């Protein structure tokens, strides 16, 4: 029975009247919260109806299957008859995307500067040209404060509209993966072959990243697999940390398997089979068994937008240990070797944005705090934005936006002045003390290649 309530709203006495696209309050598993949610899919299992739920104000990694007792059917908003839903749900009609320069190598499946009008106008012009529209939706991401198990998601995150998703790609399709000693619950959809999707667990070789249906199959594979590190050149080693450079053309299978694995934990990128235009930098941790993948970033061999990172990920079991900042620091170290400034490709995930903002802030503050006074009279130290860019390889827009975000730059008597207060200095010092692992440029053995002069990759 359905009773009309208001325009578009109804009261249901049973979940059987619910359809895909309905919005209602749902109790989030493990909490007493009843946030508004959208029903993405419905299925019957053993006579029990299950609903795949997306919580509208939360990141998709918290989407889940629930049963009827989790639903509050007193107020339900049904989808319009034309199938459309309110903006921001991500349920818009999927569109086919064609791009000659894919965002990332993956696989397609079925405050203002006070008084500064001039600086702001210039900044906006550049950013409008280079940013993608939906990057702005990530601008107010908040870090979670509740400690979660290493294999699980954080409880909060920004809401990103997924305008090009269909129902299939909006739903997690892998229950569990086993990678080395770790069992991890995926966060998002990844287009593994259909025969892998209905399994309780996918078993992945942690060295070559091939996937198998059972532990027995994996054991047979491991008896034959002679890889104990990523199949590329080791270009950095300090202590137990190594970085390997993998060419997406020369090691296509590994690159595609890496993309499939990464897509389980990245929701903001499109997957492509064509990995040829990309390099992959895989960070590993060494022990007696071999070099274990910690995280990676990919990078276009040639980027017209000066992107120095396409995709970046720290594996969930290694998050909150400083490895994300180490990946970012390494990407900028490569840019320094190239003599360029660089920036990550947008949009960033909510966790990626937090990591980059933190890295930019502390790197720039390090420079500002070490600027020496000039002249015999120890006048106030001076430094230009361009000099900061040259020293850090951080793109000018990112330097300016970082200074603005922390209200560090002000317009005074015809010039821009950076003002550092004691509080931000103390916060910076405390944060830098926590960063136990850093990139040592002396341990990087790498020569940039000029890909533009090569006939093919």
PDB file of C-alpha atoms in Angstrom, residues 59 61 103-104 127 130-142 157-162 188 265-270 296-298 307-313 324 327-328 331-332 342-360 394 398 401-402:
ATOM      1  CA  UNK A  59      31.530   8.945  -0.282  1.00  0.00           C
ATOM      2  CA  UNK A  61      32.997   3.694  -0.549  1.00  0.00           C
ATOM      3  CA  UNK A 103      42.799  10.635 -17.413  1.00  0.00           C
ATOM      4  CA  UNK A 104      44.524   7.530 -16.210  1.00  0.00           C
ATOM      5  CA  UNK A 127      42.689  27.615 -13.192  1.00  0.00           C
ATOM      6  CA  UNK A 130      43.433  23.845 -16.625  1.00  0.00           C
ATOM      7  CA  UNK A 131      40.989  22.559 -14.049  1.00  0.00           C
ATOM      8  CA  UNK A 132      38.148  20.251 -14.842  1.00  0.00           C
ATOM      9  CA  UNK A 133      34.770  21.378 -13.614  1.00  0.00           C
ATOM     10  CA  UNK A 134      34.144  18.629 -11.099  1.00  0.00           C
ATOM     11  CA  UNK A 135      37.447  19.262  -9.303  1.00  0.00           C
ATOM     12  CA  UNK A 136      35.650  22.067  -7.505  1.00  0.00           C
ATOM     13  CA  UNK A 137      33.290  19.517  -5.948  1.00  0.00           C
ATOM     14  CA  UNK A 138      36.255  18.081  -4.040  1.00  0.00           C
ATOM     15  CA  UNK A 139      37.395  21.400  -2.606  1.00  0.00           C
ATOM     16  CA  UNK A 140      35.814  21.019   0.826  1.00  0.00           C
ATOM     17  CA  UNK A 141      36.822  17.456   1.634  1.00  0.00           C
ATOM     18  CA  UNK A 142      37.084  16.643   5.303  1.00  0.00           C
ATOM     19  CA  UNK A 157      34.420  12.034   2.639  1.00  0.00           C
ATOM     20  CA  UNK A 158      33.303  14.493   0.035  1.00  0.00           C
ATOM     21  CA  UNK A 159      30.355  13.777  -2.208  1.00  0.00           C
ATOM     22  CA  UNK A 160      31.366  13.648  -5.852  1.00  0.00           C
ATOM     23  CA  UNK A 161      28.713  13.509  -8.552  1.00  0.00           C
ATOM     24  CA  UNK A 162      29.247  10.615 -10.949  1.00  0.00           C
ATOM     25  CA  UNK A 188      34.495   0.648  -5.431  1.00  0.00           C
ATOM     26  CA  UNK A 265      40.100   1.880  -4.230  1.00  0.00           C
ATOM     27  CA  UNK A 266      39.764   4.801  -6.676  1.00  0.00           C
ATOM     28  CA  UNK A 267      36.386   6.086  -7.785  1.00  0.00           C
ATOM     29  CA  UNK A 268      37.292   9.259  -9.639  1.00  0.00           C
ATOM     30  CA  UNK A 269      39.160   7.862 -12.644  1.00  0.00           C
ATOM     31  CA  UNK A 270      38.102   6.143 -15.852  1.00  0.00           C
ATOM     32  CA  UNK A 296      51.964   3.730  -6.899  1.00  0.00           C
ATOM     33  CA  UNK A 297      51.372   6.672  -9.157  1.00  0.00           C
ATOM     34  CA  UNK A 298      51.067   6.819 -12.926  1.00  0.00           C
ATOM     35  CA  UNK A 307      50.670  16.918 -15.048  1.00  0.00           C
ATOM     36  CA  UNK A 308      53.278  14.964 -13.087  1.00  0.00           C
ATOM     37  CA  UNK A 309      50.730  12.458 -11.719  1.00  0.00           C
ATOM     38  CA  UNK A 310      47.706  10.885 -13.421  1.00  0.00           C
ATOM     39  CA  UNK A 311      46.599   8.383 -10.742  1.00  0.00           C
ATOM     40  CA  UNK A 312      47.972   7.981  -7.222  1.00  0.00           C
ATOM     41  CA  UNK A 313      47.127   5.419  -4.563  1.00  0.00           C
ATOM     42  CA  UNK A 324      51.062   8.880   0.628  1.00  0.00           C
ATOM     43  CA  UNK A 327      54.639   9.105  -3.147  1.00  0.00           C
ATOM     44  CA  UNK A 328      53.809  12.783  -3.678  1.00  0.00           C
ATOM     45  CA  UNK A 331      56.648  12.666  -7.974  1.00  0.00           C
ATOM     46  CA  UNK A 332      57.954  16.196  -7.354  1.00  0.00           C
ATOM     47  CA  UNK A 342      54.126  19.864 -12.150  1.00  0.00           C
ATOM     48  CA  UNK A 343      50.684  19.293 -10.726  1.00  0.00           C
ATOM     49  CA  UNK A 344      48.452  16.240 -10.209  1.00  0.00           C
ATOM     50  CA  UNK A 345      45.701  15.605 -12.729  1.00  0.00           C
ATOM     51  CA  UNK A 346      42.286  16.729 -11.532  1.00  0.00           C
ATOM     52  CA  UNK A 347      39.891  15.737 -10.108  1.00  0.00           C
ATOM     53  CA  UNK A 348      41.660  14.373  -7.063  1.00  0.00           C
ATOM     54  CA  UNK A 349      39.920  11.961  -4.731  1.00  0.00           C
ATOM     55  CA  UNK A 350      38.977  13.377  -1.333  1.00  0.00           C
ATOM     56  CA  UNK A 351      41.860  11.539   0.349  1.00  0.00           C
ATOM     57  CA  UNK A 352      44.246  12.567  -2.455  1.00  0.00           C
ATOM     58  CA  UNK A 353      43.257  16.211  -2.134  1.00  0.00           C
ATOM     59  CA  UNK A 354      43.916  16.160   1.611  1.00  0.00           C
ATOM     60  CA  UNK A 355      47.352  14.618   1.106  1.00  0.00           C
ATOM     61  CA  UNK A 356      48.335  17.093  -1.615  1.00  0.00           C
ATOM     62  CA  UNK A 357      47.150  20.125   0.356  1.00  0.00           C
ATOM     63  CA  UNK A 358      49.136  18.981   3.345  1.00  0.00           C
ATOM     64  CA  UNK A 359      52.244  18.319   1.233  1.00  0.00           C
ATOM     65  CA  UNK A 360      52.038  21.696  -0.524  1.00  0.00           C
ATOM     66  CA  UNK A 394      55.073  22.906  -7.441  1.00  0.00           C
ATOM     67  CA  UNK A 398      48.985  25.331  -6.432  1.00  0.00           C
ATOM     68  CA  UNK A 401      45.960  28.585  -3.752  1.00  0.00           C
ATOM     69  CA  UNK A 402      47.851  27.060  -0.790  1.00  0.00           C
TER      70      UNK A 402
END
